[in-house]
Coordinates of C-alpha atoms in Angstrom, one line a residue:
M1 CA -59.9 -109.4 59.9
M2 CA -59.5 -112.0 57.1
K3 CA -55.8 -113.2 56.8
I4 CA -54.4 -113.2 53.0
H5 CA -51.7 -115.9 52.2
P6 CA -48.5 -113.9 51.3
T7 CA -48.3 -115.5 47.9
L8 CA -51.9 -114.4 47.1
Y9 CA -51.2 -111.0 48.5
F10 CA -48.2 -110.6 46.1
L11 CA -50.2 -111.6 43.2
L12 CA -53.1 -109.4 44.0
T13 CA -50.9 -106.3 44.6
L14 CA -49.2 -106.9 41.2
T15 CA -52.7 -106.3 39.6
L16 CA -52.9 -102.8 41.1
L17 CA -50.0 -101.8 39.0
S18 CA -52.5 -101.6 36.1
S19 CA -53.6 -98.3 37.7
V20 CA -50.4 -96.7 37.0
T21 CA -51.0 -93.4 34.9
W22 CA -49.2 -92.2 32.1
L23 CA -47.1 -89.4 33.5
H24 CA -46.0 -87.3 30.4
G25 CA -44.4 -83.9 30.6
E26 CA -43.3 -82.1 33.8
Q27 CA -43.9 -84.0 37.0
P28 CA -44.3 -82.9 40.7
S29 CA -41.2 -83.6 42.8
N30 CA -43.4 -86.4 44.6
G31 CA -44.7 -88.0 41.6
L32 CA -44.5 -91.8 42.2
A33 CA -42.8 -94.3 39.8
P34 CA -44.5 -97.7 39.7
E35 CA -43.5 -100.3 42.4
V36 CA -44.0 -103.9 43.6
P37 CA -45.7 -103.7 47.0
G38 CA -44.5 -105.9 49.7
L39 CA -41.3 -106.9 47.9
N40 CA -39.0 -109.4 49.7
L41 CA -35.3 -109.3 48.7
K42 CA -34.7 -112.7 49.9
D43 CA -36.8 -114.1 47.3
K44 CA -35.5 -115.2 44.1
L45 CA -35.7 -111.9 42.1
Y46 CA -34.7 -113.4 38.9
Q47 CA -37.7 -115.8 38.8
L48 CA -40.0 -113.2 40.0
E49 CA -38.8 -110.6 37.6
A50 CA -39.9 -113.1 34.9
K51 CA -43.5 -113.3 36.2
L52 CA -44.0 -109.4 36.6
P53 CA -46.8 -108.3 34.3
D54 CA -46.1 -105.7 31.8
L55 CA -47.1 -102.0 32.9
E56 CA -50.2 -101.1 30.9
K57 CA -48.8 -97.6 30.5
A58 CA -45.2 -96.4 30.9
F59 CA -44.1 -94.1 33.5
I60 CA -42.2 -91.1 31.9
S61 CA -40.9 -88.5 34.1
V62 CA -38.8 -85.3 33.2
S63 CA -38.6 -84.5 36.7
P64 CA -37.5 -87.4 38.8
A65 CA -38.7 -87.5 42.5
D66 CA -36.1 -86.8 45.1
K67 CA -36.1 -89.9 47.2
Q68 CA -33.0 -88.9 49.4
D69 CA -31.2 -91.9 47.9
G70 CA -28.1 -90.1 47.2
L71 CA -28.9 -88.9 43.8
V72 CA -29.3 -85.1 43.2
V73 CA -32.4 -84.8 40.9
G74 CA -33.1 -82.2 38.3
L75 CA -35.5 -81.0 35.4
L76 CA -34.9 -82.1 31.7
G77 CA -34.7 -79.2 29.7
K78 CA -34.0 -76.7 32.4
D79 CA -31.0 -78.6 33.7
G80 CA -29.9 -79.5 30.1
G81 CA -31.0 -81.7 27.3
D82 CA -33.6 -81.4 24.6
R83 CA -36.8 -82.2 26.3
A84 CA -38.7 -82.9 23.0
A85 CA -36.0 -85.2 21.7
I86 CA -35.8 -87.4 24.7
E87 CA -39.5 -87.7 25.1
A88 CA -39.9 -88.8 21.5
Y89 CA -37.3 -91.4 22.1
A90 CA -39.0 -92.5 25.4
N91 CA -42.4 -92.9 23.7
E92 CA -40.9 -94.9 21.1
L93 CA -39.4 -97.4 23.8
A94 CA -42.8 -97.7 25.4
A95 CA -44.4 -98.7 22.1
P96 CA -44.9 -102.5 21.5
A97 CA -41.7 -104.2 20.4
K98 CA -41.4 -105.1 16.7
D99 CA -39.7 -108.3 17.7
E100 CA -40.4 -110.2 20.7
K101 CA -36.6 -111.0 21.1
V102 CA -35.6 -107.5 21.1
G103 CA -36.9 -104.0 22.0
Q104 CA -38.1 -105.0 25.4
V105 CA -36.6 -102.3 27.5
D106 CA -37.7 -101.9 31.1
S107 CA -36.3 -98.7 32.1
L108 CA -34.2 -95.6 30.8
L109 CA -32.8 -93.2 33.2
I110 CA -30.4 -90.2 32.3
G111 CA -28.0 -88.4 34.4
Y112 CA -26.4 -85.1 33.1
R113 CA -23.7 -82.9 34.9
G114 CA -24.3 -84.8 38.2
K115 CA -28.1 -84.7 38.3
L116 CA -30.7 -87.3 37.5
I117 CA -33.0 -85.5 34.8
F118 CA -34.9 -88.3 33.4
E119 CA -36.5 -91.6 34.7
S120 CA -38.7 -93.8 32.9
Y121 CA -40.2 -97.5 33.3
Y122 CA -41.9 -99.8 30.8
R123 CA -42.9 -103.5 30.8
R124 CA -41.4 -105.2 33.8
G125 CA -39.4 -102.1 35.1
R126 CA -40.3 -101.0 38.6
A127 CA -38.6 -98.3 40.7
N128 CA -38.2 -100.6 43.6
F129 CA -37.5 -103.9 41.9
P130 CA -33.7 -104.6 41.5
H131 CA -33.3 -105.7 37.9
Y132 CA -31.4 -108.8 37.4
Q133 CA -27.7 -108.1 35.9
M134 CA -25.9 -110.2 33.8
S135 CA -22.4 -109.6 32.7
I136 CA -22.4 -106.2 34.1
T137 CA -22.0 -107.7 37.7
K138 CA -18.4 -108.1 36.4
S139 CA -18.2 -104.3 36.2
Y140 CA -19.4 -104.0 39.9
T141 CA -16.8 -106.5 40.9
A142 CA -14.0 -104.4 39.3
L143 CA -15.4 -101.4 41.4
A144 CA -15.1 -103.4 44.5
I145 CA -11.5 -104.3 43.8
G146 CA -11.0 -100.4 43.3
R147 CA -12.5 -99.7 46.7
A148 CA -10.3 -102.3 48.4
I149 CA -7.3 -100.3 46.8
Q150 CA -8.6 -97.0 48.2
M151 CA -8.8 -98.5 51.6
G152 CA -5.2 -99.9 51.4
L153 CA -6.4 -103.4 51.5
L154 CA -4.7 -104.0 48.1
K155 CA -2.3 -101.8 46.4
M156 CA -2.0 -100.6 42.8
E157 CA 1.1 -102.7 42.4
D158 CA -0.9 -105.7 43.4
L159 CA -2.6 -105.6 40.2
D160 CA 0.6 -106.8 38.4
K161 CA 1.4 -109.4 40.9
P162 CA 0.5 -113.2 40.6
A163 CA -3.2 -113.7 41.6
I164 CA -2.3 -116.9 43.4
G165 CA -0.2 -115.2 45.8
F166 CA -3.2 -113.7 47.7
L167 CA -4.8 -117.1 47.9
K168 CA -2.9 -119.0 50.5
E169 CA -5.1 -121.9 50.7
L170 CA -4.2 -123.2 47.1
D171 CA -1.9 -126.1 46.8
A172 CA 0.6 -124.7 44.3
T173 CA 2.3 -128.1 43.8
K174 CA -0.9 -129.3 41.7
L175 CA -1.3 -126.3 39.6
V176 CA -0.5 -126.2 36.0
A177 CA 2.4 -124.8 34.4
G178 CA 2.2 -121.1 34.2
A179 CA -0.6 -120.6 36.8
D180 CA 1.8 -118.4 38.8
T181 CA 2.1 -115.9 36.1
I182 CA -1.5 -114.8 36.1
T183 CA -1.9 -111.4 37.6
L184 CA -4.9 -109.7 38.8
A185 CA -5.0 -107.3 36.1
Q186 CA -4.7 -110.0 33.5
A187 CA -7.8 -111.8 35.1
M188 CA -9.8 -108.6 34.8
Q189 CA -8.8 -108.0 31.2
M190 CA -10.1 -111.7 30.4
S191 CA -6.6 -112.9 29.5
S192 CA -5.7 -115.2 32.3
G193 CA -5.3 -118.1 29.6
I194 CA -7.2 -120.5 31.7
R195 CA -8.6 -123.1 29.3
L196 CA -11.3 -125.8 30.3
G197 CA -13.1 -127.5 27.7
D198 CA -16.8 -127.5 28.1
K199 CA -17.0 -131.3 28.8
R200 CA -14.2 -131.1 31.3
A201 CA -15.9 -128.1 33.0
N202 CA -19.3 -129.9 33.3
E203 CA -17.6 -132.9 35.0
L204 CA -16.0 -130.7 37.5
M205 CA -19.0 -129.1 38.3
K206 CA -20.7 -132.4 39.3
D207 CA -18.5 -132.4 42.4
P208 CA -19.5 -129.1 44.1
A209 CA -17.8 -129.7 47.5
K210 CA -14.6 -129.4 45.7
L211 CA -15.5 -126.0 44.6
K212 CA -16.1 -124.4 47.9
G213 CA -13.9 -121.4 49.0
Q214 CA -10.5 -121.3 47.2
G215 CA -11.3 -124.9 45.9
E216 CA -12.9 -123.0 43.0
I217 CA -9.6 -121.3 41.8
Q218 CA -7.6 -124.6 42.8
T219 CA -10.0 -126.6 40.3
Y220 CA -9.6 -124.1 37.5
L221 CA -5.8 -123.9 37.7
Q222 CA -5.2 -127.7 38.3
H223 CA -7.4 -128.8 35.4
S224 CA -6.7 -126.2 33.0
A225 CA -4.2 -126.6 29.9
P226 CA -1.0 -125.0 30.6
I227 CA -1.0 -121.2 30.9
P228 CA 1.0 -119.7 28.0
P229 CA 3.1 -116.7 28.3
M230 CA 1.8 -113.2 27.5
P231 CA 0.5 -111.9 25.2
R232 CA -2.5 -114.1 25.7
E233 CA -5.9 -114.5 23.7
F234 CA -8.7 -112.5 25.1
K235 CA -11.5 -115.1 26.2
Y236 CA -14.7 -113.9 27.9
Q237 CA -15.0 -116.4 30.8
E238 CA -16.1 -116.9 34.3
P239 CA -12.8 -118.3 35.8
D240 CA -11.3 -114.9 35.2
T241 CA -14.0 -113.1 37.3
A242 CA -13.8 -115.6 39.9
I243 CA -10.2 -114.8 40.3
A244 CA -10.9 -111.3 41.0
M245 CA -13.6 -112.0 43.6
Q246 CA -11.3 -114.5 45.4
V247 CA -8.6 -111.9 45.6
L248 CA -11.1 -109.4 46.9
H249 CA -12.3 -112.1 49.6
A250 CA -8.9 -112.9 50.7
A251 CA -7.9 -109.3 51.1
A252 CA -11.1 -107.9 52.8
P253 CA -11.6 -108.5 56.6
G254 CA -14.8 -110.3 56.9
G255 CA -14.9 -111.5 53.2
A256 CA -16.2 -110.2 49.9
E257 CA -19.9 -110.2 50.7
E258 CA -19.6 -107.9 53.8
F259 CA -17.1 -105.8 52.1
I260 CA -19.2 -105.1 49.0
K261 CA -22.4 -104.5 51.3
N262 CA -20.7 -102.1 53.6
E263 CA -17.7 -100.3 51.8
L264 CA -19.0 -100.3 48.2
L265 CA -22.9 -100.2 48.0
G266 CA -23.2 -98.9 51.5
R267 CA -21.2 -96.0 50.9
M268 CA -23.5 -95.1 48.1
S269 CA -26.8 -95.8 49.9
I270 CA -27.3 -98.8 47.8
T271 CA -29.4 -101.2 50.0
Q272 CA -32.3 -102.4 47.8
Y273 CA -30.3 -105.0 46.1
H274 CA -29.6 -108.7 45.8
W275 CA -26.5 -110.7 45.1
E276 CA -26.5 -114.2 44.6
P277 CA -23.7 -116.5 45.9
A278 CA -21.7 -118.5 43.7
I279 CA -20.8 -122.3 44.1
S280 CA -17.8 -121.1 46.0
G281 CA -19.9 -119.4 48.4
L282 CA -18.7 -116.1 47.4
P283 CA -20.8 -113.5 45.7
K284 CA -21.2 -114.2 42.0
S285 CA -18.7 -112.3 39.9
A286 CA -19.7 -113.2 36.2
A287 CA -23.4 -112.5 36.6
G288 CA -25.8 -112.6 39.5
S289 CA -26.5 -109.4 41.1
S290 CA -29.8 -107.4 41.0
I291 CA -29.7 -103.7 41.3
L292 CA -32.1 -100.8 40.9
S293 CA -31.9 -98.6 37.9
R294 CA -31.3 -95.4 40.1
D295 CA -28.5 -97.4 41.8
M296 CA -26.8 -98.4 38.6
L297 CA -26.8 -94.6 37.5
K298 CA -24.8 -94.0 40.7
F299 CA -22.2 -96.2 39.3
G300 CA -21.9 -94.1 36.3
Q301 CA -21.9 -91.0 38.0
L302 CA -19.1 -92.3 40.4
I303 CA -17.0 -93.1 37.4
L304 CA -17.7 -89.9 35.5
N305 CA -16.7 -88.2 38.9
K306 CA -13.3 -90.0 38.9
G307 CA -14.1 -92.2 41.9
K308 CA -15.6 -89.6 44.1
W309 CA -19.1 -89.8 45.7
Q310 CA -20.4 -86.9 47.7
G311 CA -17.0 -85.5 48.1
Q312 CA -15.5 -88.8 49.4
Q313 CA -12.9 -90.6 47.2
L314 CA -14.3 -94.0 47.1
I315 CA -12.2 -95.4 44.3
P316 CA -8.8 -94.2 43.3
E317 CA -8.8 -92.1 40.3
A318 CA -5.7 -93.8 39.0
Y319 CA -7.3 -97.1 39.2
L320 CA -10.4 -96.0 37.4
A321 CA -8.4 -94.6 34.4
R322 CA -6.6 -98.0 34.1
A323 CA -9.9 -99.9 34.4
T324 CA -11.4 -98.2 31.8
T325 CA -8.4 -98.1 29.3
P326 CA -8.4 -100.8 26.7
S327 CA -5.6 -103.4 27.2
Q328 CA -3.2 -104.7 24.6
I329 CA -5.3 -108.0 24.4
N330 CA -8.7 -106.2 23.5
E331 CA -8.8 -102.6 22.3
R332 CA -12.3 -102.3 23.6
Y333 CA -11.9 -103.9 27.0
G334 CA -10.4 -102.5 30.4
F335 CA -10.9 -104.1 33.9
F336 CA -14.5 -105.7 33.2
W337 CA -15.5 -102.4 31.7
W338 CA -16.1 -101.9 28.1
V339 CA -14.9 -98.8 25.9
E340 CA -16.5 -97.8 22.5
D341 CA -16.4 -94.5 20.4
F342 CA -19.5 -93.4 18.6
T343 CA -19.8 -90.9 15.7
V344 CA -23.0 -88.6 15.9
G345 CA -23.5 -85.8 13.8
G346 CA -20.0 -86.0 12.2
K347 CA -18.4 -85.8 15.7
T348 CA -16.7 -88.8 17.7
Y349 CA -17.7 -89.2 21.4
H350 CA -15.9 -91.6 23.7
S351 CA -17.8 -93.9 25.9
L352 CA -17.5 -96.2 28.9
Q353 CA -19.8 -99.0 29.3
G354 CA -21.1 -101.6 31.7
R355 CA -23.0 -104.4 29.8
G356 CA -25.1 -107.3 30.5
A357 CA -26.8 -109.8 28.3
G358 CA -30.5 -109.1 27.9
G359 CA -29.9 -105.5 28.0
Q360 CA -28.6 -103.9 31.1
F361 CA -26.3 -101.0 30.3
I362 CA -24.5 -98.1 32.1
L363 CA -23.4 -95.9 29.2
M364 CA -21.2 -92.9 30.2
F365 CA -20.0 -90.1 27.8
P366 CA -17.2 -88.1 29.9
E367 CA -17.2 -85.3 27.2
L368 CA -20.6 -84.6 28.0
D369 CA -20.8 -85.5 31.6
L370 CA -23.7 -87.7 30.6
V371 CA -24.6 -91.2 31.7
A372 CA -27.7 -93.2 30.5
V373 CA -29.0 -96.6 32.3
V374 CA -30.9 -99.1 30.5
T375 CA -32.6 -102.4 31.7
S376 CA -34.1 -104.8 29.4
H377 CA -35.3 -108.4 29.1
N378 CA -34.2 -109.3 25.4
K379 CA -33.2 -112.6 24.2
G380 CA -30.0 -111.0 23.4
M381 CA -28.2 -107.9 23.6
G382 CA -30.7 -106.0 21.7
D383 CA -29.8 -102.8 19.6
T384 CA -29.8 -100.4 22.5
L385 CA -26.0 -100.1 22.3
Q386 CA -26.1 -98.7 18.9
T387 CA -29.4 -96.9 18.8
L388 CA -29.3 -95.0 22.1
P389 CA -26.1 -93.0 21.5
Q390 CA -27.7 -91.7 18.1
R391 CA -30.9 -90.7 19.9
I392 CA -29.7 -89.0 23.1
L393 CA -26.2 -87.6 22.4
P394 CA -27.7 -84.8 20.0
A395 CA -30.0 -83.8 22.7
F396 CA -27.1 -82.9 25.0
V397 CA -24.7 -81.3 22.5
Q398 CA -24.5 -77.6 22.8
K399 CA -25.6 -75.8 19.7

């Protein structure tokens, strides 16, 4: 039998995706969404994702397949929602983008009252290909902290203690004034007060050996401007996320990577994923995970269910309440999760959001027990955050 080089096999199998048919209307329970054959999760998924050819036809299903992946599935319309309205929106997403920089949606999934009732893939979207996640990786990091609290590795009161107290390898004598006042909660609210100019930060990155392990935080807190007292300005930056991951790593037996794998993702049957390492050697916390769209929906359902997954309390309800409540620093930001209100049809709906540049979103609407997941590859955030609520909320409002 003739042997085919693995790279050639990968390219050939990608071309088979052109045979994907347009699945419109009610689908059988075994309807198959488009996949990438022979996917190796150890590959550099971000680079591979950029090379995926666009689907010739979208996959649109109002009856997602039961994959035994921890999600309960249902039927759009029968289990809630205006089927015609959602299908119309899905068809618009499938149309060629009017602007090459926006409108590049790869998937849209909708969960309602605990069931996945709508699943669609466009362009680079594949059911088995973990989509690269930018800043929404921060949101997953916050959930990992919550899981550590649920397990007793951290306590709720630890959120308001100085973060450096957990990092025993730091040389406190070399840290800038005020470094010992930064709490874990403040770091997750992007209010650490760490300030490194771009030039100085670039210089420090040229010596990666000093950034391994807790050397990362040592560097930030040794070369920052002095940390001012609270209240501090909100600044969306990587050092704050790194503090959270470092605290998790210090608290979790076996370290952050194993903890995330076994105690957060593993508990939710999330196994088809990739999470890049940071320069410190720990998992990246600002961006760098790759997650399936269906697994993103699980995170949304976990939060809507107040930290419970399949009857087990994975994350404390009190922690999630605080994580999704705005701080005094930013009225739209909690612990690496965004909050926003939308007015649709003369009524205001509260939303909780995970956001990633390029267009990875988890949008939750607690009042309706509704969660929507979107992945995209836009040049910027796109317009989904504003347009999606206007299109899907009316479909689930009881008339």
